[in-house]
mmCIF file of C-alpha atoms in Angstrom:
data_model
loop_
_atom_site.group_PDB
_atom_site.id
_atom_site.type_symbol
_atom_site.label_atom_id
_atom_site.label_comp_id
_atom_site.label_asym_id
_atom_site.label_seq_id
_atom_site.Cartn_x
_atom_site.Cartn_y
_atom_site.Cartn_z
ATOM 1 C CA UNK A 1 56.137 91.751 106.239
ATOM 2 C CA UNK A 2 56.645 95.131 104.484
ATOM 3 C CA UNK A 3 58.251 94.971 101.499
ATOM 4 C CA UNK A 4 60.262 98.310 99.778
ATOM 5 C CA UNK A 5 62.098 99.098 96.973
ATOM 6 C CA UNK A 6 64.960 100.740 98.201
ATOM 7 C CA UNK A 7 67.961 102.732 96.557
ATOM 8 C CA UNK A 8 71.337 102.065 97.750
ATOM 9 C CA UNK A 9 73.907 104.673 96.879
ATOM 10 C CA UNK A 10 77.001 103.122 97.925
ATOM 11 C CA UNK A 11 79.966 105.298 98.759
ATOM 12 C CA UNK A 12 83.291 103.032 99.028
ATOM 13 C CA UNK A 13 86.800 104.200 99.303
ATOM 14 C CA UNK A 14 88.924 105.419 96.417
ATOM 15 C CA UNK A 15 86.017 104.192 93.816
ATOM 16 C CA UNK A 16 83.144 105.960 91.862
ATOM 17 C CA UNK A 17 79.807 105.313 93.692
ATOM 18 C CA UNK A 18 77.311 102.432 92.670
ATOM 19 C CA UNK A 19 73.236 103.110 92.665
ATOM 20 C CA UNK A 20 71.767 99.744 93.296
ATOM 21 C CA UNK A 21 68.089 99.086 93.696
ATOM 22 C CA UNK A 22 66.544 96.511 95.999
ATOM 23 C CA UNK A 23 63.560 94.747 97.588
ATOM 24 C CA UNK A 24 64.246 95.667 101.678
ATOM 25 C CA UNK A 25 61.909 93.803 104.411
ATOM 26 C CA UNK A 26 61.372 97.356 106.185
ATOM 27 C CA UNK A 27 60.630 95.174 109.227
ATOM 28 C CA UNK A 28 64.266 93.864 109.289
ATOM 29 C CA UNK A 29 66.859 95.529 111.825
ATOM 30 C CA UNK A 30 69.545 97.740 110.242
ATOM 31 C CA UNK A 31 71.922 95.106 111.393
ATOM 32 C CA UNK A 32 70.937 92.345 109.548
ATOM 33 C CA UNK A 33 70.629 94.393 106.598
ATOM 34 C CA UNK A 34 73.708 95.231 106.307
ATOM 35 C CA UNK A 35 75.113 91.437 106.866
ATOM 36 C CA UNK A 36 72.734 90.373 104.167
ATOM 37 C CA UNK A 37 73.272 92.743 101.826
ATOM 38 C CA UNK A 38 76.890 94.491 102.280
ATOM 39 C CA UNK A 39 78.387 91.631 104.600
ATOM 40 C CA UNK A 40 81.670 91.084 102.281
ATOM 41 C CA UNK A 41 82.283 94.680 103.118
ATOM 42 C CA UNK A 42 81.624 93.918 107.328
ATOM 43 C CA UNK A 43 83.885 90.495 107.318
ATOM 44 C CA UNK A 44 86.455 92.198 105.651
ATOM 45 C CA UNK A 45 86.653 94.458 108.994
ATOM 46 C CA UNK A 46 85.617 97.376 107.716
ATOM 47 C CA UNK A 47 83.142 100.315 108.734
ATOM 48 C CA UNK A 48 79.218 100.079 107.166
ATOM 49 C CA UNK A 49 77.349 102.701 107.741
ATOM 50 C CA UNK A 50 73.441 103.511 106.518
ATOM 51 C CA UNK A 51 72.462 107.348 105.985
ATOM 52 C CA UNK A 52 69.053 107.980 105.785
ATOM 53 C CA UNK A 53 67.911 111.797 105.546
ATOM 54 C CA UNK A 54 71.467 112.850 106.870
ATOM 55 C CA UNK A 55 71.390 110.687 109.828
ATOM 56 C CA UNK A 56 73.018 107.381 110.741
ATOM 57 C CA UNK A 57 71.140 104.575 111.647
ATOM 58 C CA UNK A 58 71.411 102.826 115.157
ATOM 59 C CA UNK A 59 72.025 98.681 114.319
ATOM 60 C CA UNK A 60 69.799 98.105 116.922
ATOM 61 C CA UNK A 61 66.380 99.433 115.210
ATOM 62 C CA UNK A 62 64.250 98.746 111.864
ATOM 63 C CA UNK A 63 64.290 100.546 108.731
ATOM 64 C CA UNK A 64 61.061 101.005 109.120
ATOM 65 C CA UNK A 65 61.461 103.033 112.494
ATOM 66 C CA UNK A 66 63.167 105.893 110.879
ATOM 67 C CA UNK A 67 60.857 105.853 107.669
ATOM 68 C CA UNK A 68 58.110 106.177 109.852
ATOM 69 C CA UNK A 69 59.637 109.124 111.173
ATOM 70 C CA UNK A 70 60.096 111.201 108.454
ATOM 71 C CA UNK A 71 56.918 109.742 106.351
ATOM 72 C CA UNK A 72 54.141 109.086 109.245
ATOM 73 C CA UNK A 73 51.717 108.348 106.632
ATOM 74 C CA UNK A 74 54.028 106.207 104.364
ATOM 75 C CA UNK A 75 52.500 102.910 105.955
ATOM 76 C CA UNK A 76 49.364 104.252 106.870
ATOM 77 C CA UNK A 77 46.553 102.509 105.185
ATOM 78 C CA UNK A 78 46.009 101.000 101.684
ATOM 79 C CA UNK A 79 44.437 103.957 100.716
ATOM 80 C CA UNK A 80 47.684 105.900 100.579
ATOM 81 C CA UNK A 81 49.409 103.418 97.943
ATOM 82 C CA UNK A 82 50.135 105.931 95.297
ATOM 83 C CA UNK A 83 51.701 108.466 97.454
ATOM 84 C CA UNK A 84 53.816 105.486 98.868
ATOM 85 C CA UNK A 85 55.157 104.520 95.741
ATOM 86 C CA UNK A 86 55.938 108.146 94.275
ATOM 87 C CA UNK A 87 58.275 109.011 97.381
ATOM 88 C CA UNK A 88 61.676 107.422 96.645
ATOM 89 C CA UNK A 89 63.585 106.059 99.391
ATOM 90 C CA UNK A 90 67.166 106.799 98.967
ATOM 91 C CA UNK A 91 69.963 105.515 101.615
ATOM 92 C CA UNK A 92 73.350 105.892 101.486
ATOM 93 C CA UNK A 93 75.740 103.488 102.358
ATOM 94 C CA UNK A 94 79.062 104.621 103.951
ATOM 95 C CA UNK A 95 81.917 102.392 103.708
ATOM 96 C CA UNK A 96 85.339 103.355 105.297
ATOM 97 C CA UNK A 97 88.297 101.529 106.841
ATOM 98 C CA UNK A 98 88.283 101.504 110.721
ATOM 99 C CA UNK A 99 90.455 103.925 112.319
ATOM 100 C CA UNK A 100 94.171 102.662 113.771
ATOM 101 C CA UNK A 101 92.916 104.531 116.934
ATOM 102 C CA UNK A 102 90.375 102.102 117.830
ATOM 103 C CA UNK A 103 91.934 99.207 116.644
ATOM 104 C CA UNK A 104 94.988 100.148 119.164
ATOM 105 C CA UNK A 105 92.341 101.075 122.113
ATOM 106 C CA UNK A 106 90.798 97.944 121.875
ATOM 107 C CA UNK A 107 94.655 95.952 121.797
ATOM 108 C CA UNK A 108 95.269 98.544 124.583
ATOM 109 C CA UNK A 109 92.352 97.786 126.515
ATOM 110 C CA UNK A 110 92.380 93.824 125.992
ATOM 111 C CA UNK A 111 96.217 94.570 127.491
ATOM 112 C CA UNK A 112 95.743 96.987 130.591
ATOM 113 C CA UNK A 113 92.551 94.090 131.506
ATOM 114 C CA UNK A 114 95.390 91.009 131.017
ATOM 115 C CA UNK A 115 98.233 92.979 133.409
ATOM 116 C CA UNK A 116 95.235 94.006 135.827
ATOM 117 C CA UNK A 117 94.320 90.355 136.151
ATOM 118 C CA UNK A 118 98.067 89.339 136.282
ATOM 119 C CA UNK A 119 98.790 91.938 139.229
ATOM 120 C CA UNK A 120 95.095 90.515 141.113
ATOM 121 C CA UNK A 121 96.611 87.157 141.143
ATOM 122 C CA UNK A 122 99.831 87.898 142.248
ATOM 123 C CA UNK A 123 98.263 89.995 144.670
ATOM 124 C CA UNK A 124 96.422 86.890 146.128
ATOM 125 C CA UNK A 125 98.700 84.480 146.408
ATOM 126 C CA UNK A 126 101.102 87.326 148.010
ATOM 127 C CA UNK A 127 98.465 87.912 150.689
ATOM 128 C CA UNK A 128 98.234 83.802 151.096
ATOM 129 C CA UNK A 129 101.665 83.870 151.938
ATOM 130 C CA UNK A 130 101.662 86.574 154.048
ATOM 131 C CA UNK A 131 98.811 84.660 156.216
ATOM 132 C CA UNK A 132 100.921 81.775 156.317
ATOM 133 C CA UNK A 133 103.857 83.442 158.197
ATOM 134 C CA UNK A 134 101.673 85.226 160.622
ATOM 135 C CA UNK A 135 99.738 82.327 161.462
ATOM 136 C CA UNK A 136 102.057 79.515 161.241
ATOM 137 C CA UNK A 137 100.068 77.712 163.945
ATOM 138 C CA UNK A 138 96.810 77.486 162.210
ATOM 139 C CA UNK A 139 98.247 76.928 158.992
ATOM 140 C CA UNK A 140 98.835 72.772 158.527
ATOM 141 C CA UNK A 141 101.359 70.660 156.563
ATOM 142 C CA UNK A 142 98.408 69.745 153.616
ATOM 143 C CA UNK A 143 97.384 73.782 153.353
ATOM 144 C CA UNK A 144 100.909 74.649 152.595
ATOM 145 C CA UNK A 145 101.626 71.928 150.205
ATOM 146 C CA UNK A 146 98.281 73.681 148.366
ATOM 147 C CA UNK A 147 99.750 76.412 148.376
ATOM 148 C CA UNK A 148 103.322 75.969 147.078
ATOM 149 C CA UNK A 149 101.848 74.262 144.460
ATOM 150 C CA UNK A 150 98.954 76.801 144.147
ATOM 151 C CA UNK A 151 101.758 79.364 143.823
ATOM 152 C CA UNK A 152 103.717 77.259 141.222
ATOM 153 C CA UNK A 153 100.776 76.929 139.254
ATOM 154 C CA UNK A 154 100.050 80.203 138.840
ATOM 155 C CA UNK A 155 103.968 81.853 138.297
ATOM 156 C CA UNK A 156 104.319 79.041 135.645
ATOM 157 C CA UNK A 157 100.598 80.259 133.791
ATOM 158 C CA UNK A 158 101.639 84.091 134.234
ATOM 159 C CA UNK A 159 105.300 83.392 133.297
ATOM 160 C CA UNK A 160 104.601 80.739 130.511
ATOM 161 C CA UNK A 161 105.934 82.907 127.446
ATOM 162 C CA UNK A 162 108.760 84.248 129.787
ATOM 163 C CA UNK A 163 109.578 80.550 130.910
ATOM 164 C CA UNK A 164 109.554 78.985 127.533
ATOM 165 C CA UNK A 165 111.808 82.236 126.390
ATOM 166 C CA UNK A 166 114.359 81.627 128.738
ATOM 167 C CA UNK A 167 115.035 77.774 128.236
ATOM 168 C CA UNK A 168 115.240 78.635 124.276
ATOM 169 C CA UNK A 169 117.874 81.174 124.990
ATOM 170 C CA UNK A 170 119.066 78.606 127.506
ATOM 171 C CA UNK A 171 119.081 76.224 124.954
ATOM 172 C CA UNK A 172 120.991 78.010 122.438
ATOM 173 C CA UNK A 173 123.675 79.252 124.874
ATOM 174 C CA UNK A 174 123.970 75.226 125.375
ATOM 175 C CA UNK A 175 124.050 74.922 121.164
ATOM 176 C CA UNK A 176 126.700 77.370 120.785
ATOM 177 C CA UNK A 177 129.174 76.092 123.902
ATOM 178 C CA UNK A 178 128.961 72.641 123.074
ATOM 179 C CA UNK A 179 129.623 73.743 118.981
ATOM 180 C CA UNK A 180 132.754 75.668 120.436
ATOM 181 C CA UNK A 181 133.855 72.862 122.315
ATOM 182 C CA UNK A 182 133.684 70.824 119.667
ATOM 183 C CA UNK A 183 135.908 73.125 117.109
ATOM 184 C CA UNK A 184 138.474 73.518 119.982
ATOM 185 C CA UNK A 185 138.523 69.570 120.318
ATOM 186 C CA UNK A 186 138.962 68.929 116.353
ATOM 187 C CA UNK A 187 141.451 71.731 116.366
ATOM 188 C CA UNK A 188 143.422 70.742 119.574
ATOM 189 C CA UNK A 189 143.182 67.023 118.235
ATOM 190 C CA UNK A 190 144.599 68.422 114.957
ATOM 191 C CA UNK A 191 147.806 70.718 116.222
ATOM 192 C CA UNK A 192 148.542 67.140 118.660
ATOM 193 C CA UNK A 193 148.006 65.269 115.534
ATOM 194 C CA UNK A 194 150.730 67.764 113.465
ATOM 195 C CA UNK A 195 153.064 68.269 116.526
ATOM 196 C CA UNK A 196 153.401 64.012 116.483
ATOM 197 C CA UNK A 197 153.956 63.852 113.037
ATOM 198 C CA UNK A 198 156.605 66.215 113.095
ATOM 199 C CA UNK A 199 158.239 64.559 116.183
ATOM 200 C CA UNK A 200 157.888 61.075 114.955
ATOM 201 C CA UNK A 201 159.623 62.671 111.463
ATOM 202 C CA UNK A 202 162.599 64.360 113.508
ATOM 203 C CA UNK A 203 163.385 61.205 115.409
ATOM 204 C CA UNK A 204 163.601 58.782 112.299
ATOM 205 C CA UNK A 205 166.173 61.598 110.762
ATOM 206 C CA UNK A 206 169.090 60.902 112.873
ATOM 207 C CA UNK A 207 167.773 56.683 113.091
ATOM 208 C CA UNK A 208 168.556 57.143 108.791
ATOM 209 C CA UNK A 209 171.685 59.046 109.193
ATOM 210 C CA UNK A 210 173.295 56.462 111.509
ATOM 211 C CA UNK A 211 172.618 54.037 109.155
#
């Protein structure tokens, strides 16, 4: 295992850049270095990237691949240990938010794939019914059951959010009618309520007078 000391200059966002120095297994891919090392930065979604000699390293390879490039003798032989440690190895670390562009390429991606598979299904069970009323004959009473509920099955999983949207709406026309009738009632049962008070009233007037 091939130990370095390495300098980090790291270049963040809207904030003064920070030198650190550390101890880097060269052997170790650039991925894992950066999840060791700068992972608060990755989880946090945003964009790490290593610059070594003006060029970004691939995740996929070692440290010690592009060292090797530009020093060939860096790791040569024991011999060369004092020219090893006098060349400083300075990488710069790039961080930056990720772009809205690919953050709406991916949602529009992960979409266009969803409606795709959507319109493949519907497709299917389209064609199954079209084989059905060609070939009535060689279609039995058990296939078609299948397939009716086949076809439910998959209209309710496609149409889910739709479905569940229209019985809320459904349910809240409901709300709102029955809260109307109800205010109609109490004031119908009120103005009946007045109107016999008043005509109850009227009729004992005379019933006094005559007395």
């Amino acid at each position: 295992m091939k130990i370095k000391n390495i300098k980090f200059i790291v270049l963040r966002p809207k904030d003064v850049p920070q030198n650190l120095e550390i101890d880097i297994n060269c052997n170790d891919q650039i991925k894992n270095i950066k999840n060791k090392y700068f992972g608060e930065y990755v989880k946090n979604g945003l964009n790490v990237r290593l610059i070594y000699m003006g060029k970004i390293l691939d995740d996929s390879k070692k440290l010690e691949d592009y060292i090797n490039c530009y020093y060939k003798d860096l790791f040569s032989s024991n011999s060369q240990k004092s020219k090893e440690n006098s060349i400083p190895i300075i990488i710069h670390v790039k961080i930056t938010e990720k772009s809205l562009m690919s953050k709406n390429d991916n949602f529009d991606s992960k979409q266009i794939n969803g409606v795709l598979a959507k319109i493949a299904l519907l497709t299917f069970v389209f064609l199954l019914w079209i084989y059905r009323f060609n070939y009535v004959d060689g279609f039995p009473i058990f296939c078609l059951i299948v397939l009716i509920m086949f076809t439910i099955f998959i209209t309710t999983s496609l149409l889910y959010g739709y479905i569940i949207l229209f019985f809320q709406i459904l349910f809240k026309i409901f709300i709102t009618i029955f809260y109307k009738i109800k205010e109609y009632t109490i004031r119908l049962y009120t103005y009946i309520n007045e109107k016999a008070k008043r005509f109850l009233l009227i009729r004992n007037i005379p019933h006094n007078n005559t007395n």
